[in-house]
Amino acid sequence: MSIWRHLTYGLRSLVHHRDRDRDAYDEVEQYFDEATAEWTARGLTPQEAKQAVRLEMGNMTATREQVRSYGWENTLSACWADLRFAGRQLRKHPVFTATAVLTLALGIGANTAIFTVVESVLLAPLPYRDARSISVLDTHWTNSGRTSPRVTGPDAADVREQARSFSAISLYNGGNEGVQLRNHSVYTRVTWTDANFWRVFRLEPRAGRLFTDGEAHRGAMVSEKFARDNFGNAQAAVGQTLHVENETIEITGVLPDWFEFPAHTQVWEAAPLNPESKSRTAFNYKAVVHLRAGVTLQAAQAELNGISHRLETVYPDANRSKVLMLQPLQQALTGDARPTLFLLWGTAGLILLIACVNVTHLELVRSMDRQREIAIRKALGATRWQVMRPVIFESLLVSLLGGTAGVLLAFPVVHLLLAMAPRELPRASEIHLNGWVLVFTLGLAVLSALVSSVLPALRAAKVDPAEALKRDTSRGMSRHGNASLRDGLVIAEVTATFVLAVGAGLLLHTMTNLMARNMGYETRQLLVVDADVPAHSLQDALRAVHQLDEMFVKLTALPGVEHVAGIMGLPTGNYGSNGYYQTRGGLPLDQGQEASAVFSVASPGYFQTMGIPIQRGRDFSGQDTYESPFVAVISESLARRSFGNADPVGKQIRCGLDSDKWMMVVGVVGDVRQDSPAEVPGPTLYMPMAQHPFYANQIHVVIRTHVQPLTLMKAVQEKILEVNPLVALRFTTMDAMMNRSIAVERFRAVLISSFAAAGLLLAMLGVYGTMAYSVTQRTFEIGIRMAFGAERSTILRTVLEHAAKLAFYGIAAGLVLSIALARLVTSMLVGVRPMDPLSLAAAAFLLVFTALCAALAPGWKAIHVNPMAALRTE
């Protein structure tokens, strides 16, 4: 019979299944009648003939069922019947169903939520045209292995001129800036970029047009959101003017909301096609490139290697060991987030594993309770597959219900993740549940069904009908292998939970260390104001310094204010700079090495305001003006590295911040952790604002207060705007900035601790289920022991010892697994060893305590068994 005829015949049979069954019954009955007639013709009596037919062919009912099992349509009907039977069984046992569904919902929901983030951030293609052809340029030093995401202007210009692998190369830089509009100022992200930027990303404006090569510092694009917030709509923004650093800029076009590269940019100001910086040691730019059609990343990198080698030959000092490298844009955007997201996905996978083990345990208990039913079915001729099928379908229904509940749970969990996520999480605006996530969830549900049903199904298939019908589980007569299997599942749960608890302990210990670390300054009672004073020329910058001094005087006079100062380069702040420096009279450097430091520009009184101790010399003063000899204050680590044990005060130092003038060191101050508590304090070079005015118009104003800092926001804003109403302002506190600097570490610690707590809950349910079932099975045995005088304390101790033994076995296995996985979290720890004794001890104690608590209720039930009632149990 052809496949088409098989298909059509099967479909007709499914539609007219009653007629099909009647025909099959009639056919079998006719066959039996003909066989009986044949035996009768051989001389047997009718009764003897029927008996001979039954001996030869079996029971007529069994034969009818065998005939009905032929064909794909009959298999489908049998599966549908088993599926309905599984559904009825789940309705009859609502406690089991609810427990299993909610357990899987927790595991599947956690995985769905984390996969939503992973898929949106790491796996989904970038929302740009031909995004796979977009890469970034990095600078790599072969002698040290260090890589910077920046390039110098001249290096990028040489690549643009010599490389043939790229259709467009664009340079950009920027940061948070004050933007002055007609009647107000806003604080937002501004990026300076050339007209090639649009060619790299193949962008089309929502309104207006893209700026051109000839509109440097005269034209700008804004985001659709910026246009709506400040002008009403996109079309109304076109042709409007705004001011950035005292430059008048015309808005030529509006970009769609989905485009905000670099992250959070709202204004893109036109910059010259040829970079303004001509230094080959000043890494002032980032660069994006678009590969030509048909050019691979490897071929483009080979061309860059050749260009880098030629530049090293021509400029041996500036370009020594320097290689320009390509990195795909998606990898560059998500590289820092990748380890954290994969760690979270791995921990969510452990939660799902624990959930599956728990459901497997529940299914095993159910299958053991149904052994008499299974034995009867096998005695009536059911095959192994027919016995296993209802168990598998029951698990499949539970998993599908758990998957559905998990998807519903994933919606609030994803929103919670986004609320908790650090601001640095890339592509956060693109995170949402989509079709791929739903397919992933369906796959998880099916996989969970297979994992949780395989052992119960195999157990069901191995049931011996004769032995099962004789067994009486109420009298403790179940096989030892069943108890060992359940104990093994609990040990597996405890093992996985211990790994989670150790990871959570390590990350929480890291957070404790970070919060307790000495930053080198006092963070409390410190209001921080981001202030951007418009300035473009030297006169503008000097005027801005004068206005800032006037602001500081006014702010100091406010009630509740103790000290006020300004700084470009505030620790954990948005603005900063670093680079190389040179000294006169300092220690010699190793061949081929240059000394580097953080560069900060500060006002007089900054160290007192921040609580940074002055170790030697003096602070900046009003006499350190633009016309006076240049001075500097250095940190302890810079003094130690560059001057050794000699007194650095009076020595000379210079850097490439904005001037090549030599500065006299007038003071030494304590070290600070510049970027976060996780950072090791490093060299810092402080310079007075009055002598470096181009870096003084965009600063943090720090205000030490006697009162809650944020209560002074309105008064501080009024005083600043009295001096210059065009200043763009944003308020925060030093505590908030420091907390934001460890947001990634907090995100990891909170989520993995939450997963560990969920694992503990599931492990507790597993231990409780095992102990409760064990006590129920041993009721008869416990009754006998109590009838012969066993103490209640002995019975309770037996139950608790069993639970503790399972916990210790799981902890031992978890310890081995934790040692094997330790390297995965080593880079995320600060001040904590991967095998931290405190974290291991805390996790072990927690697991033992959880197991004992879970065993208390079954133990309490065991010691209150009535011996006479137990002995009468059938």
JSON list of C-alpha atoms in Angstrom, two decimals, residues 197-292:
[
{"chain": "A", "resi": 197, "resn": "PHE", "atom": "CA", "xyz": [29.06, 57.59, 10.73]},
{"chain": "A", "resi": 198, "resn": "TRP", "atom": "CA", "xyz": [25.82, 57.40, 8.73]},
{"chain": "A", "resi": 199, "resn": "ARG", "atom": "CA", "xyz": [27.55, 55.46, 5.96]},
{"chain": "A", "resi": 200, "resn": "VAL", "atom": "CA", "xyz": [28.79, 52.85, 8.43]},
{"chain": "A", "resi": 201, "resn": "PHE", "atom": "CA", "xyz": [25.33, 52.28, 9.92]},
{"chain": "A", "resi": 202, "resn": "ARG", "atom": "CA", "xyz": [23.37, 52.88, 6.66]},
{"chain": "A", "resi": 203, "resn": "LEU", "atom": "CA", "xyz": [20.97, 55.20, 8.50]},
{"chain": "A", "resi": 204, "resn": "GLU", "atom": "CA", "xyz": [18.01, 57.15, 7.18]},
{"chain": "A", "resi": 205, "resn": "PRO", "atom": "CA", "xyz": [16.56, 60.05, 9.23]},
{"chain": "A", "resi": 206, "resn": "ARG", "atom": "CA", "xyz": [13.03, 60.03, 10.58]},
{"chain": "A", "resi": 207, "resn": "ALA", "atom": "CA", "xyz": [12.76, 63.71, 9.65]},
{"chain": "A", "resi": 208, "resn": "GLY", "atom": "CA", "xyz": [15.06, 66.23, 7.95]},
{"chain": "A", "resi": 209, "resn": "ARG", "atom": "CA", "xyz": [18.40, 65.10, 6.51]},
{"chain": "A", "resi": 210, "resn": "LEU", "atom": "CA", "xyz": [21.78, 63.78, 7.62]},
{"chain": "A", "resi": 211, "resn": "PHE", "atom": "CA", "xyz": [24.53, 66.36, 8.15]},
{"chain": "A", "resi": 212, "resn": "THR", "atom": "CA", "xyz": [27.35, 66.48, 5.58]},
{"chain": "A", "resi": 213, "resn": "ASP", "atom": "CA", "xyz": [31.15, 66.64, 5.65]},
{"chain": "A", "resi": 214, "resn": "GLY", "atom": "CA", "xyz": [31.12, 70.45, 5.43]},
{"chain": "A", "resi": 215, "resn": "GLU", "atom": "CA", "xyz": [28.93, 71.05, 8.50]},
{"chain": "A", "resi": 216, "resn": "ALA", "atom": "CA", "xyz": [31.50, 70.31, 11.20]},
{"chain": "A", "resi": 217, "resn": "HIS", "atom": "CA", "xyz": [30.56, 72.05, 14.48]},
{"chain": "A", "resi": 218, "resn": "ARG", "atom": "CA", "xyz": [27.55, 73.59, 12.74]},
{"chain": "A", "resi": 219, "resn": "GLY", "atom": "CA", "xyz": [25.12, 70.72, 12.29]},
{"chain": "A", "resi": 220, "resn": "ALA", "atom": "CA", "xyz": [23.70, 67.97, 14.49]},
{"chain": "A", "resi": 221, "resn": "MET", "atom": "CA", "xyz": [21.27, 65.06, 14.48]},
{"chain": "A", "resi": 222, "resn": "VAL", "atom": "CA", "xyz": [19.04, 64.40, 17.50]},
{"chain": "A", "resi": 223, "resn": "SER", "atom": "CA", "xyz": [17.05, 61.37, 18.58]},
{"chain": "A", "resi": 224, "resn": "GLU", "atom": "CA", "xyz": [13.30, 61.22, 18.13]},
{"chain": "A", "resi": 225, "resn": "LYS", "atom": "CA", "xyz": [12.90, 61.13, 21.92]},
{"chain": "A", "resi": 226, "resn": "PHE", "atom": "CA", "xyz": [15.01, 64.28, 22.32]},
{"chain": "A", "resi": 227, "resn": "ALA", "atom": "CA", "xyz": [12.91, 65.98, 19.65]},
{"chain": "A", "resi": 228, "resn": "ARG", "atom": "CA", "xyz": [9.62, 65.02, 21.34]},
{"chain": "A", "resi": 229, "resn": "ASP", "atom": "CA", "xyz": [10.80, 66.04, 24.82]},
{"chain": "A", "resi": 230, "resn": "ASN", "atom": "CA", "xyz": [12.11, 69.45, 23.75]},
{"chain": "A", "resi": 231, "resn": "PHE", "atom": "CA", "xyz": [10.28, 70.45, 20.57]},
{"chain": "A", "resi": 232, "resn": "GLY", "atom": "CA", "xyz": [7.05, 68.46, 20.53]},
{"chain": "A", "resi": 233, "resn": "ASN", "atom": "CA", "xyz": [7.74, 66.18, 17.56]},
{"chain": "A", "resi": 234, "resn": "ALA", "atom": "CA", "xyz": [10.44, 65.16, 15.10]},
{"chain": "A", "resi": 235, "resn": "GLN", "atom": "CA", "xyz": [9.45, 67.53, 12.30]},
{"chain": "A", "resi": 236, "resn": "ALA", "atom": "CA", "xyz": [9.34, 70.54, 14.64]},
{"chain": "A", "resi": 237, "resn": "ALA", "atom": "CA", "xyz": [12.95, 69.89, 15.74]},
{"chain": "A", "resi": 238, "resn": "VAL", "atom": "CA", "xyz": [14.40, 70.22, 12.22]},
{"chain": "A", "resi": 239, "resn": "GLY", "atom": "CA", "xyz": [15.99, 73.64, 11.75]},
{"chain": "A", "resi": 240, "resn": "GLN", "atom": "CA", "xyz": [16.02, 74.47, 15.49]},
{"chain": "A", "resi": 241, "resn": "THR", "atom": "CA", "xyz": [19.26, 75.60, 17.10]},
{"chain": "A", "resi": 242, "resn": "LEU", "atom": "CA", "xyz": [20.98, 74.42, 20.24]},
{"chain": "A", "resi": 243, "resn": "HIS", "atom": "CA", "xyz": [24.28, 75.24, 21.95]},
{"chain": "A", "resi": 244, "resn": "VAL", "atom": "CA", "xyz": [26.95, 72.75, 22.97]},
{"chain": "A", "resi": 245, "resn": "GLU", "atom": "CA", "xyz": [30.07, 74.16, 24.64]},
{"chain": "A", "resi": 246, "resn": "ASN", "atom": "CA", "xyz": [28.98, 77.63, 23.50]},
{"chain": "A", "resi": 247, "resn": "GLU", "atom": "CA", "xyz": [28.82, 76.57, 19.83]},
{"chain": "A", "resi": 248, "resn": "THR", "atom": "CA", "xyz": [25.62, 77.30, 17.91]},
{"chain": "A", "resi": 249, "resn": "ILE", "atom": "CA", "xyz": [24.44, 74.12, 16.24]},
{"chain": "A", "resi": 250, "resn": "GLU", "atom": "CA", "xyz": [21.53, 73.63, 13.84]},
{"chain": "A", "resi": 251, "resn": "ILE", "atom": "CA", "xyz": [19.49, 70.43, 13.95]},
{"chain": "A", "resi": 252, "resn": "THR", "atom": "CA", "xyz": [19.55, 69.03, 10.41]},
{"chain": "A", "resi": 253, "resn": "GLY", "atom": "CA", "xyz": [17.63, 65.82, 11.07]},
{"chain": "A", "resi": 254, "resn": "VAL", "atom": "CA", "xyz": [16.06, 63.43, 13.56]},
{"chain": "A", "resi": 255, "resn": "LEU", "atom": "CA", "xyz": [17.06, 59.77, 13.98]},
{"chain": "A", "resi": 256, "resn": "PRO", "atom": "CA", "xyz": [14.60, 57.00, 14.91]},
{"chain": "A", "resi": 257, "resn": "ASP", "atom": "CA", "xyz": [14.16, 56.04, 18.57]},
{"chain": "A", "resi": 258, "resn": "TRP", "atom": "CA", "xyz": [15.70, 52.58, 18.15]},
{"chain": "A", "resi": 259, "resn": "PHE", "atom": "CA", "xyz": [19.10, 54.05, 17.25]},
{"chain": "A", "resi": 260, "resn": "GLU", "atom": "CA", "xyz": [21.12, 55.32, 20.20]},
{"chain": "A", "resi": 261, "resn": "PHE", "atom": "CA", "xyz": [24.68, 54.29, 19.42]},
{"chain": "A", "resi": 262, "resn": "PRO", "atom": "CA", "xyz": [26.87, 54.91, 21.35]},
{"chain": "A", "resi": 263, "resn": "ALA", "atom": "CA", "xyz": [24.70, 53.90, 24.31]},
{"chain": "A", "resi": 264, "resn": "HIS", "atom": "CA", "xyz": [22.16, 56.52, 25.44]},
{"chain": "A", "resi": 265, "resn": "THR", "atom": "CA", "xyz": [23.28, 59.16, 22.90]},
{"chain": "A", "resi": 266, "resn": "GLN", "atom": "CA", "xyz": [20.61, 61.81, 22.18]},
{"chain": "A", "resi": 267, "resn": "VAL", "atom": "CA", "xyz": [22.63, 64.37, 20.18]},
{"chain": "A", "resi": 268, "resn": "TRP", "atom": "CA", "xyz": [25.17, 63.66, 17.40]},
{"chain": "A", "resi": 269, "resn": "GLU", "atom": "CA", "xyz": [27.20, 66.77, 16.58]},
{"chain": "A", "resi": 270, "resn": "ALA", "atom": "CA", "xyz": [29.10, 66.99, 13.28]},
{"chain": "A", "resi": 271, "resn": "ALA", "atom": "CA", "xyz": [32.88, 66.74, 13.58]},
{"chain": "A", "resi": 272, "resn": "PRO", "atom": "CA", "xyz": [35.52, 67.21, 10.85]},
{"chain": "A", "resi": 273, "resn": "LEU", "atom": "CA", "xyz": [36.31, 64.21, 8.68]},
{"chain": "A", "resi": 274, "resn": "ASN", "atom": "CA", "xyz": [40.01, 64.65, 9.45]},
{"chain": "A", "resi": 275, "resn": "PRO", "atom": "CA", "xyz": [40.59, 64.21, 13.22]},
{"chain": "A", "resi": 276, "resn": "GLU", "atom": "CA", "xyz": [41.56, 67.37, 15.11]},
{"chain": "A", "resi": 277, "resn": "SER", "atom": "CA", "xyz": [44.00, 65.54, 17.41]},
{"chain": "A", "resi": 278, "resn": "LYS", "atom": "CA", "xyz": [47.37, 64.98, 15.69]},
{"chain": "A", "resi": 279, "resn": "SER", "atom": "CA", "xyz": [49.04, 63.07, 18.55]},
{"chain": "A", "resi": 280, "resn": "ARG", "atom": "CA", "xyz": [49.87, 59.40, 18.06]},
{"chain": "A", "resi": 281, "resn": "THR", "atom": "CA", "xyz": [49.91, 58.84, 21.85]},
{"chain": "A", "resi": 282, "resn": "ALA", "atom": "CA", "xyz": [46.53, 60.47, 22.62]},
{"chain": "A", "resi": 283, "resn": "PHE", "atom": "CA", "xyz": [43.78, 57.88, 22.30]},
{"chain": "A", "resi": 284, "resn": "ASN", "atom": "CA", "xyz": [40.95, 60.37, 22.00]},
{"chain": "A", "resi": 285, "resn": "TYR", "atom": "CA", "xyz": [38.71, 58.49, 19.57]},
{"chain": "A", "resi": 286, "resn": "LYS", "atom": "CA", "xyz": [36.69, 55.37, 19.06]},
{"chain": "A", "resi": 287, "resn": "ALA", "atom": "CA", "xyz": [36.22, 54.06, 15.54]},
{"chain": "A", "resi": 288, "resn": "VAL", "atom": "CA", "xyz": [33.62, 51.99, 13.68]},
{"chain": "A", "resi": 289, "resn": "VAL", "atom": "CA", "xyz": [34.15, 50.53, 10.22]},
{"chain": "A", "resi": 290, "resn": "HIS", "atom": "CA", "xyz": [32.00, 48.88, 7.56]},
{"chain": "A", "resi": 291, "resn": "LEU", "atom": "CA", "xyz": [33.56, 46.02, 5.61]},
{"chain": "A", "resi": 292, "resn": "ARG", "atom": "CA", "xyz": [33.22, 46.04, 1.85]}
]
